[in-house]
PDB file of C-alpha atoms and ligand atoms in Angstrom:
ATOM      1  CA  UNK V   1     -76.584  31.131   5.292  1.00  0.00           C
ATOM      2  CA  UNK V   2     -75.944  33.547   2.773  1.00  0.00           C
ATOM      3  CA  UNK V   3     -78.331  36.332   4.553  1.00  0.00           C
ATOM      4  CA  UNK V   4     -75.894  36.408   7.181  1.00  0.00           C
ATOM      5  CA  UNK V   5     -73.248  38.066   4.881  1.00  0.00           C
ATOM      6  CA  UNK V   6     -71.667  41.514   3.342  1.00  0.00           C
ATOM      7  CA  UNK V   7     -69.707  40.649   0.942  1.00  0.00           C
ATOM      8  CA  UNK V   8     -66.792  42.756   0.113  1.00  0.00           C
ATOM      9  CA  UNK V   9     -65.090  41.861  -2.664  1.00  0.00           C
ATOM     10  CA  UNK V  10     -62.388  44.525  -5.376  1.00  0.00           C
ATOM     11  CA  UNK V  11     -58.709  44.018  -6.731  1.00  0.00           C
ATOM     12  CA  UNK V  12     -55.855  44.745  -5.110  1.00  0.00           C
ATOM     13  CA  UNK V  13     -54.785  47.267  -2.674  1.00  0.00           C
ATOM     14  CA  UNK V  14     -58.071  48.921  -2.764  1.00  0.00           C
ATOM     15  CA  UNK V  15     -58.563  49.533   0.897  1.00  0.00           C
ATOM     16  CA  UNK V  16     -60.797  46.879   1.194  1.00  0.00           C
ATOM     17  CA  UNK V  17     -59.527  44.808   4.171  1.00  0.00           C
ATOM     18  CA  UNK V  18     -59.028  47.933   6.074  1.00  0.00           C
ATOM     19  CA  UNK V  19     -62.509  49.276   5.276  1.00  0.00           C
ATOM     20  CA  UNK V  20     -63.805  45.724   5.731  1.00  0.00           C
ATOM     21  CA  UNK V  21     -62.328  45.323   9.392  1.00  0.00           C
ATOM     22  CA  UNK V  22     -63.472  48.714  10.068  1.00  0.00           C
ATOM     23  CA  UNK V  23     -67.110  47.864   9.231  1.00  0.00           C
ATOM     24  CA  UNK V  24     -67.190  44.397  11.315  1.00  0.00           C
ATOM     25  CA  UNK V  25     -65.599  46.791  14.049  1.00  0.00           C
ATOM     26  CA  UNK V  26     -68.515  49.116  13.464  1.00  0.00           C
ATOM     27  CA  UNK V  27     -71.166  46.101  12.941  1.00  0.00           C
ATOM     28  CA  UNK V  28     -69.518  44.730  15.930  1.00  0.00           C
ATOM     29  CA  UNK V  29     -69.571  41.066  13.694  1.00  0.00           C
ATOM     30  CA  UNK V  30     -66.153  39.029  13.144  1.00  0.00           C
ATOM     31  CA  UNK V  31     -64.503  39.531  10.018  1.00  0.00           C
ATOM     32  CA  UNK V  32     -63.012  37.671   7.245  1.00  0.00           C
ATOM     33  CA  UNK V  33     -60.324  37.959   5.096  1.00  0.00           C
ATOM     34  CA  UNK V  34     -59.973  35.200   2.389  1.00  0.00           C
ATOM     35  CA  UNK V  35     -57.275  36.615   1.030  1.00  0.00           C
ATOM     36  CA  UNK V  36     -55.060  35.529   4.042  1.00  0.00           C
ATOM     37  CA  UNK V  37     -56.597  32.225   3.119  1.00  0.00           C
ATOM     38  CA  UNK V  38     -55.054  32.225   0.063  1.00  0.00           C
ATOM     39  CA  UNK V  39     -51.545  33.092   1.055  1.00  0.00           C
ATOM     40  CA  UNK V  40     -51.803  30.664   4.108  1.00  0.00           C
ATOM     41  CA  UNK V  41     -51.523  27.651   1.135  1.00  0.00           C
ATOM     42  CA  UNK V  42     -49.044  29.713  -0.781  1.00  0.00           C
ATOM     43  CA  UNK V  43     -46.715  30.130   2.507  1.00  0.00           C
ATOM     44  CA  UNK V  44     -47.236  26.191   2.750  1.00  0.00           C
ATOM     45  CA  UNK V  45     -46.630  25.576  -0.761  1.00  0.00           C
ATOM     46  CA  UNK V  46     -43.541  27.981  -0.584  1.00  0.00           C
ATOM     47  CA  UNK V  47     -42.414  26.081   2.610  1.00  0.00           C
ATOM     48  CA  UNK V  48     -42.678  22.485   1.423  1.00  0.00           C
ATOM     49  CA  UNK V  49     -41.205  24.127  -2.107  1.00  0.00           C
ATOM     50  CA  UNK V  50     -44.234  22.123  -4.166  1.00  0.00           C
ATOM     51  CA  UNK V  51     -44.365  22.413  -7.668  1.00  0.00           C
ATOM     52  CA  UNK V  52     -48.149  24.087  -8.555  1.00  0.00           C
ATOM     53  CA  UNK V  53     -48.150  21.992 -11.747  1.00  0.00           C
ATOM     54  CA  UNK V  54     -47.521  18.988  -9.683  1.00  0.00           C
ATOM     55  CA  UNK V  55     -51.381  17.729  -8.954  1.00  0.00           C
ATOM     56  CA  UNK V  56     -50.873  15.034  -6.900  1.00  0.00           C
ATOM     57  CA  UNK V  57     -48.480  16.814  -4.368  1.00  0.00           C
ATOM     58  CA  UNK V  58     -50.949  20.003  -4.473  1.00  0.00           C
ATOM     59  CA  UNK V  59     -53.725  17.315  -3.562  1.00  0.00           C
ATOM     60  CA  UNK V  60     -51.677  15.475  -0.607  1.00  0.00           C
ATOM     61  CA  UNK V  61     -50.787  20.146   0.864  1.00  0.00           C
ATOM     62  CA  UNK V  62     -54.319  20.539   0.756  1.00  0.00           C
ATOM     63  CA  UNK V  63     -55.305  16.934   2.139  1.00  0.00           C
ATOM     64  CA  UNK V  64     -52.980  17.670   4.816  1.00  0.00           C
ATOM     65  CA  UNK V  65     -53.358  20.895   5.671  1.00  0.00           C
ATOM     66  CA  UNK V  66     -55.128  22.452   8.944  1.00  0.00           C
ATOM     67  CA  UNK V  67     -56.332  25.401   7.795  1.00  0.00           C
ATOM     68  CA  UNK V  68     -59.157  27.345  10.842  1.00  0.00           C
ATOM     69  CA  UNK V  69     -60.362  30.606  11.666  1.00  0.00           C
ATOM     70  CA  UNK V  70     -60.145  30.771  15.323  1.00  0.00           C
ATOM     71  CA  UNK V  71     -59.810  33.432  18.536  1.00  0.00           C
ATOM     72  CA  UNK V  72     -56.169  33.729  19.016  1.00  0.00           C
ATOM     73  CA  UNK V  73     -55.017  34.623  22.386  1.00  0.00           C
ATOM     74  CA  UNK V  74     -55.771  38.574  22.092  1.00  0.00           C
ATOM     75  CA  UNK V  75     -59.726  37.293  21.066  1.00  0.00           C
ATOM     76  CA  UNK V  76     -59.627  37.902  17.369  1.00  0.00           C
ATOM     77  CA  UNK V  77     -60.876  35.817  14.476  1.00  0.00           C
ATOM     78  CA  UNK V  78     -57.391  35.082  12.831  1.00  0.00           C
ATOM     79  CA  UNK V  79     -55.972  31.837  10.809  1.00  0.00           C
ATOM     80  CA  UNK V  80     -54.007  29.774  11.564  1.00  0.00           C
ATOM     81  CA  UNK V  81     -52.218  26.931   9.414  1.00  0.00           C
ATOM     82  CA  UNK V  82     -51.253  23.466  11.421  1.00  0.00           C
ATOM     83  CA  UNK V  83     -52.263  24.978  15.022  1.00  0.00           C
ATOM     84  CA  UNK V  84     -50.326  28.058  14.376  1.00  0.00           C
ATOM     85  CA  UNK V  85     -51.409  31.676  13.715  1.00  0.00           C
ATOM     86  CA  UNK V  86     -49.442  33.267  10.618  1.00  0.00           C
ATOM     87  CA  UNK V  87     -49.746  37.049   9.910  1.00  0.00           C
ATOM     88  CA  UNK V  88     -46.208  38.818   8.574  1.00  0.00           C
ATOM     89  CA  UNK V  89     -45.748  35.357   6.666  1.00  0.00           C
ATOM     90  CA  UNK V  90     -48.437  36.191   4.516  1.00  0.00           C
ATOM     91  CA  UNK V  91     -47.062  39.436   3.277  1.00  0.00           C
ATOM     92  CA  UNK V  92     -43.856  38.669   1.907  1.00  0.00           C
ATOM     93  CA  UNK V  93     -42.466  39.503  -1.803  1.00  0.00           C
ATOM     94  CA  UNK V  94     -42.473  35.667  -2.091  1.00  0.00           C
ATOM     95  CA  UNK V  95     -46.297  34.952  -1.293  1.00  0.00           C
ATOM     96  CA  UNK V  96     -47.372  38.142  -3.038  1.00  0.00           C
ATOM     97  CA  UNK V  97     -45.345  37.405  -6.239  1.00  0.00           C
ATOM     98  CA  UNK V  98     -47.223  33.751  -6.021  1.00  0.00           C
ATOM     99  CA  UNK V  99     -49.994  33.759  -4.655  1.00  0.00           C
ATOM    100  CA  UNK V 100     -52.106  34.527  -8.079  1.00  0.00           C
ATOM    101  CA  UNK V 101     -51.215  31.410  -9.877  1.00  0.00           C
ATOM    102  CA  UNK V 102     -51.819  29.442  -6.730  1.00  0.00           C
ATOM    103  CA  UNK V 103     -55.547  31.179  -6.198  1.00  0.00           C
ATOM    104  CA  UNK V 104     -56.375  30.245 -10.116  1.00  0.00           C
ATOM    105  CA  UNK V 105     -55.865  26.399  -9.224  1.00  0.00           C
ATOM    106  CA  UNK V 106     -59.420  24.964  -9.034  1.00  0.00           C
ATOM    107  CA  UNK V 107     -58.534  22.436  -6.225  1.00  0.00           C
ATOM    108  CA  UNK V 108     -57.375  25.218  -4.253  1.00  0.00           C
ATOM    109  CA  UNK V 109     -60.329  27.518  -4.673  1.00  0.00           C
ATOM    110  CA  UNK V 110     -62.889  24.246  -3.724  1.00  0.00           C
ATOM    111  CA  UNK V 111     -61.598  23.610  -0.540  1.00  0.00           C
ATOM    112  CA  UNK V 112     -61.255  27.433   0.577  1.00  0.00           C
ATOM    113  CA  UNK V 113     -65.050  27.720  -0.800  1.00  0.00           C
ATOM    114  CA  UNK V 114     -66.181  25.238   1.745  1.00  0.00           C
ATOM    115  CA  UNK V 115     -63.998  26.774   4.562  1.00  0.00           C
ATOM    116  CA  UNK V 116     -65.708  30.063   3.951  1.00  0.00           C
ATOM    117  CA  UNK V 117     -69.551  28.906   3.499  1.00  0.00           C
ATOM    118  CA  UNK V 118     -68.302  26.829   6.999  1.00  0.00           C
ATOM    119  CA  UNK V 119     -67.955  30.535   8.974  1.00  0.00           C
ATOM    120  CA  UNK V 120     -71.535  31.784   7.667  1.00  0.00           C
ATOM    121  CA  UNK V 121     -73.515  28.745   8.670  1.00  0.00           C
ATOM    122  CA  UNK V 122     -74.037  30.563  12.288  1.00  0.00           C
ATOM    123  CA  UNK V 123     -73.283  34.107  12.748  1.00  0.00           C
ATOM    124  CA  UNK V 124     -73.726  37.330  10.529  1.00  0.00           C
ATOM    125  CA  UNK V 125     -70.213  38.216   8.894  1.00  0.00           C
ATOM    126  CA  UNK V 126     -68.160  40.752   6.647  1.00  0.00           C
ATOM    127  CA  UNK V 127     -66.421  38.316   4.460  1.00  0.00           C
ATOM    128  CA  UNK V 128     -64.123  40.259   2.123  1.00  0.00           C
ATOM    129  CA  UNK V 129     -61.916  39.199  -1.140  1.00  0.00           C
ATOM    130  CA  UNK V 130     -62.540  38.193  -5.176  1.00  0.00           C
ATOM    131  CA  UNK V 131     -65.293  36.469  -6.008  1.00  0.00           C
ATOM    132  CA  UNK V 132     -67.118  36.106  -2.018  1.00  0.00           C
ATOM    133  CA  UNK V 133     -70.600  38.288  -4.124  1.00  0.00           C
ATOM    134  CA  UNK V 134     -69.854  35.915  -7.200  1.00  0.00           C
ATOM    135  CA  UNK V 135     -69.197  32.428  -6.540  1.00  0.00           C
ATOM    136  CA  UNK V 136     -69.013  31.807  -2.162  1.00  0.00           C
ATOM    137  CA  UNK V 137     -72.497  33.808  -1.232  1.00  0.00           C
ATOM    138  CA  UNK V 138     -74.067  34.744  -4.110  1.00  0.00           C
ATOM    139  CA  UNK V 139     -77.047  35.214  -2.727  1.00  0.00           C
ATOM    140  CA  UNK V 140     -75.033  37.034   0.101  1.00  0.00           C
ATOM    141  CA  UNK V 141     -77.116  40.105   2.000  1.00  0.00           C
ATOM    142  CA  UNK V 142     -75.178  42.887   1.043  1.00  0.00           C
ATOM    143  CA  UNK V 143     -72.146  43.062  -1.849  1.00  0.00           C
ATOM    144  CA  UNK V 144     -70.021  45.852  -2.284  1.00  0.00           C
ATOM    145  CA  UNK V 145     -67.024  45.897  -4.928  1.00  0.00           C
ATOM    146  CA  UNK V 146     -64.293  48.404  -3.323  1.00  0.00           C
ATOM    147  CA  UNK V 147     -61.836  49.649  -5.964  1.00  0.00           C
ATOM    148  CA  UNK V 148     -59.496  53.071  -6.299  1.00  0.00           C
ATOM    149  CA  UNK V 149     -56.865  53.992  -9.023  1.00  0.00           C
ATOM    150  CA  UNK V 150     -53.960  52.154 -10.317  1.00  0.00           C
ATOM    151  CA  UNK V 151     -51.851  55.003  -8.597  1.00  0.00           C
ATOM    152  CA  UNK V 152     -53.848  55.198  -5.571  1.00  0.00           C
ATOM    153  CA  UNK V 153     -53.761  51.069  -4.917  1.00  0.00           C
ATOM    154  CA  UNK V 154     -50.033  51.284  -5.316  1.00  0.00           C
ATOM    155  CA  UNK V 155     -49.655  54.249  -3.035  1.00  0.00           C
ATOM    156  CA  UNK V 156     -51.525  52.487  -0.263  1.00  0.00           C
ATOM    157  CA  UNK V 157     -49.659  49.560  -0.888  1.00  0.00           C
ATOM    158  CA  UNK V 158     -46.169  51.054  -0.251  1.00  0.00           C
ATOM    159  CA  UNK V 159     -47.615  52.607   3.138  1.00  0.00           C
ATOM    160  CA  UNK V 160     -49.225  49.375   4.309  1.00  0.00           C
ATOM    161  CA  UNK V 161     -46.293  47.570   3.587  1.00  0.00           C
ATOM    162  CA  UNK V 162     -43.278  50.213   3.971  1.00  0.00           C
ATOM    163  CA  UNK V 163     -40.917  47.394   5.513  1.00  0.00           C
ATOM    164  CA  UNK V 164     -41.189  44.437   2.936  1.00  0.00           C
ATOM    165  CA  UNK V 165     -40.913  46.783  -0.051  1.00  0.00           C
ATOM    166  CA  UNK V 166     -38.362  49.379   1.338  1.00  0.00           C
ATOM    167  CA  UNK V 167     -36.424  48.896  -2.209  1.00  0.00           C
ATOM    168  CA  UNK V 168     -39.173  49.119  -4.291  1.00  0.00           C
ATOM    169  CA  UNK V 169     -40.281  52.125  -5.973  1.00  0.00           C
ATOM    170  CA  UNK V 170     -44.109  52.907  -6.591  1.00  0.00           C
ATOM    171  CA  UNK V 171     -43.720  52.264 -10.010  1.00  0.00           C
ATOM    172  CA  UNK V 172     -43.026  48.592  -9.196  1.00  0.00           C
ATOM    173  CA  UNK V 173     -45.493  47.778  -6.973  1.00  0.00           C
ATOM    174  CA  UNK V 174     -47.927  49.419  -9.534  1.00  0.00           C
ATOM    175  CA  UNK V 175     -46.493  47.331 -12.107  1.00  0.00           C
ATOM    176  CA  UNK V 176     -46.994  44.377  -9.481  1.00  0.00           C
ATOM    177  CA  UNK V 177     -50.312  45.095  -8.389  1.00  0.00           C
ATOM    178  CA  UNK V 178     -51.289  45.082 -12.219  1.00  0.00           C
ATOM    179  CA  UNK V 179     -50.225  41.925 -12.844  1.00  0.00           C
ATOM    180  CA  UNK V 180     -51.568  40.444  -9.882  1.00  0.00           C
ATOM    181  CA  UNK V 181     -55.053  42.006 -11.117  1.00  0.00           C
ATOM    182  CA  UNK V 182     -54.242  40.731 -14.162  1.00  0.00           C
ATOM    183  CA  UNK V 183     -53.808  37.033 -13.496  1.00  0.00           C
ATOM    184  CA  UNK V 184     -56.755  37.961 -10.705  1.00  0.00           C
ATOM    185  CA  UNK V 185     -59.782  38.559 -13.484  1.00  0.00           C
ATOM    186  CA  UNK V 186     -58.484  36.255 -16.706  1.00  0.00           C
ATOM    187  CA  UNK V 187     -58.128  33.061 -14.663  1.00  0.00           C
ATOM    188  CA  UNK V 188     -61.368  31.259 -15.907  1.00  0.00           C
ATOM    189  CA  UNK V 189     -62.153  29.750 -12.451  1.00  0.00           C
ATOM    190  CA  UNK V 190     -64.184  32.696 -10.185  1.00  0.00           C
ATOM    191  CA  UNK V 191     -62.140  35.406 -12.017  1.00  0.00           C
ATOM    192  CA  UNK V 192     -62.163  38.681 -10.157  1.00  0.00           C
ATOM    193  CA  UNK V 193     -65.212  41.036 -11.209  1.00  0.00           C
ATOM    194  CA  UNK V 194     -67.760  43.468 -10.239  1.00  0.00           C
ATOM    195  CA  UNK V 195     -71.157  41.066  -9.794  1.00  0.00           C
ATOM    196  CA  UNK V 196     -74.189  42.935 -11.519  1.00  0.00           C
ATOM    197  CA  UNK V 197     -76.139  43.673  -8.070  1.00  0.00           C
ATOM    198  CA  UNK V 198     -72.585  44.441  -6.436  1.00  0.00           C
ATOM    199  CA  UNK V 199     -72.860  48.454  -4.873  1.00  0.00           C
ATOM    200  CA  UNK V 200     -69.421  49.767  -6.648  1.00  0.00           C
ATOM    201  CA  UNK V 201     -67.380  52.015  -4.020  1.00  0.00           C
ATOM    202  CA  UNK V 202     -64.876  53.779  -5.567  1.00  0.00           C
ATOM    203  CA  UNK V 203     -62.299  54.675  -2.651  1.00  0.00           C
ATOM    204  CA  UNK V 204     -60.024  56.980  -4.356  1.00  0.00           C
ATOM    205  CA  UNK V 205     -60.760  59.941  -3.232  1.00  0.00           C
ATOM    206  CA  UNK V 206     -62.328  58.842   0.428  1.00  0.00           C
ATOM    207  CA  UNK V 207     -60.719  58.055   3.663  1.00  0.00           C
ATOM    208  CA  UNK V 208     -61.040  54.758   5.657  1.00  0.00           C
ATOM    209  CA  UNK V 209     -64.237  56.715   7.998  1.00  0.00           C
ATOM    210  CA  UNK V 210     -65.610  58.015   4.962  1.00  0.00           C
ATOM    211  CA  UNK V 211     -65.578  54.517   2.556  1.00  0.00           C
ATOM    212  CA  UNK V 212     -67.011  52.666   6.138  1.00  0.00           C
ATOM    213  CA  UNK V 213     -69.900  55.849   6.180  1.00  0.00           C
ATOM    214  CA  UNK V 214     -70.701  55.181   2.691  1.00  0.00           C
ATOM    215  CA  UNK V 215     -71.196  51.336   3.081  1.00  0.00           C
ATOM    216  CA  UNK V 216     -72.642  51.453   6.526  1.00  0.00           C
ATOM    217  CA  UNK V 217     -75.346  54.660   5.456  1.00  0.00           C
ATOM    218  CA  UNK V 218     -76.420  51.967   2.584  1.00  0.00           C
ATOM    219  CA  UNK V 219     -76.605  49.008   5.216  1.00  0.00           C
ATOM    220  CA  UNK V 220     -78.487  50.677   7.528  1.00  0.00           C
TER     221      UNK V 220
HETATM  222  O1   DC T   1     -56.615  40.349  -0.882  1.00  0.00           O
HETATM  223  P1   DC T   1     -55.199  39.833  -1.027  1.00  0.00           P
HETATM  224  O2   DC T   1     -54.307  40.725  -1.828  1.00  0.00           O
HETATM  225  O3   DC T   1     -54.584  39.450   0.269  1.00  0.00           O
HETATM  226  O4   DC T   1     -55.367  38.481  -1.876  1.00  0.00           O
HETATM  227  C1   DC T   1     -54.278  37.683  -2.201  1.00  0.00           C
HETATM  228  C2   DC T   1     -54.541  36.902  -3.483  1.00  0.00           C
HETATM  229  O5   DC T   1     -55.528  35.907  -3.243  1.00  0.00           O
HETATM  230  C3   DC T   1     -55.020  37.724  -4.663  1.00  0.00           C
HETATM  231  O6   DC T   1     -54.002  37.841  -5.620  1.00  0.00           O
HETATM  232  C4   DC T   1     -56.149  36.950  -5.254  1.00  0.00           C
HETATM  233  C5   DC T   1     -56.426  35.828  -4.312  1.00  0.00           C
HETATM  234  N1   DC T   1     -57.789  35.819  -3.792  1.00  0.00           N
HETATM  235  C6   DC T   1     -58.735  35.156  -4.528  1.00  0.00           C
HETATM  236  O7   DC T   1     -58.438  34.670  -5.602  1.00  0.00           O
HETATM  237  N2   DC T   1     -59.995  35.040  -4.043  1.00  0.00           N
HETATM  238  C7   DC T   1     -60.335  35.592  -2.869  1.00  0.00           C
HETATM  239  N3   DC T   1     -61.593  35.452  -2.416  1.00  0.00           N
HETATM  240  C8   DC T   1     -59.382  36.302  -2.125  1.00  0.00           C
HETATM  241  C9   DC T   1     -58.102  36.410  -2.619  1.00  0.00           C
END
C-alpha cells in the first residue's frame, strides 16, 4: 500500500498543501491533507469543550466520532466530521492555537494513522502533513520534506489567511507558527522531522509552479 504514495510532509506554513494539491492536480490522483484531520478533532473537541487531559472523554470524541474522506457535492476528496463537510472551521485562531497539543495525544494520532493507511489501500495518492514519510508510509514511494524561512512561512500565512488574522501583525503569526513547530517536533509521539531518505525542498525562494516542477521533474 505504501507504493501507492508521495508523501509530503514539512512544518508549518511551508507551502506544502498548496504545492501538494497542485501536484495531485498535476498527477491527476486525489489528495490528502491530514492536517485538516487533525483540526477536524480539535473543532470537535473545541465544540463539545472536552478537557485534553480528560482520557476517558477524549476516548468516548474519538469513539464517537465520524470522521471520512469523501466526494462532496462539487467531486472533491474533502472531510467531513458526523456527515458534514467542514473547511473555514478548521482555520480559526481557536483550532490553530490548539490543535498542537491535541495532535501530540497518542490516542489521537492511532486512530488518524489507520484512517490514512485506509485511503492508500486502493489508489495512488499525495498524502501530505508531519510524520506521513516517518511513521503512516514509511516505506511510502516518494517523500519530500517542504520547508521555507521563519519569515517566509509567516508571510504566506498572513496571505492565506488575511481574514482570520486581520489584527495580527506578521510578527505574531511568526511567533505562532514557531511555537506550533515547536510543540510540532518535541512531542515524543511521531514528532515532526525530515526522514533520512526524505528529498528536502526548500520553497523559499520558489513559486507554487516552480516547487510542483521541482518535485514532479524528480517523480518523473
Ligand atoms: O498542516 P496543518 O498546519 O493544517 O496542521 C495542523 C496541525 O496538525 C499541526 O500543528 C500539526 C498537526 N499535524 C500532525 O501532527 N501530523 C500530521 N500528519 C498533520 C498535522
Amino acid at each position: 500500500m505504501s507504493a501507492n504514495v508521495i508523501a509530503i510532509d514539512g512544518p508549518a506554513a511551508s507551502g506544502k498543501s498548496t504545492v501538494a494539491s497542485h501536484l495531485a492536480r498535476l498527477l491527476s490522483i486525489p489528495y490528502v491533507n491530514t492536517g485538516s484531520m487533525y483540526r477536524a478533532v480539535t473543532y470537535a473537541v473545541l465544540q463539545q469543550k472536552i478537557d485534553i487531559s480528560d482520557e476517558a472523554a477524549m476516548k468516548e470524541l474519538l469513539n464517537n466520532m465520524q470522521l471520512e474522506y469523501k466526494a462532496d457535492e462539487a467531486g472533491n476528496f474533502s472531510l467531513s466530521l458526523n456527515g458534514v463537510f467542514l473547511k473555514d472551521e478548521l482555520v480559526t485562531p481557536e483550532v490553530n492555537a490548539n490543535v498542537s497539543p491535541v495532535a501530540a495525544i497518542p490516542m489521537v494520532r492511532e486512530k488518524l494513522k489507520k484512517l490514512q493507511r485506509s485511503l492508500a489501500e486502493k489508489q495512488r495518492i499525495v498524502m501530505e502533513g508531519r510524520d506521513i514519510g516517518s511513521v503512516v508510509f514509511p516505506d511510502a514511494a516518494w517523500k519530500f520534506f517542504v520547508t521555507a524561512s521563519p519569515e517566509v512561512r509567516a508571510k504566506r500565512r498572513l496571505d492565506q489567511s488575511r481574514e482570520s488574522y486581520s489584527s495580527a501583525t506578521l510578527e505574531e503569526i511568526a511567533r505562532s507558527i514557531a511555537e506550533r513547530d515547536r510543540i510540532d517536533s518535541e512531542r515524543p509521539v511521531a514528532p515532526l522531522k525530515q526522514c533520512e531518505d526524505a528529498i528536502l525542498v526548500d520553497s523559499s525562494n520558489m513559486n507554487v509552479e516552480e516547487t510542483v516542477a521541482f518535485i514532479a521533474e524528480r517523480i518523473r
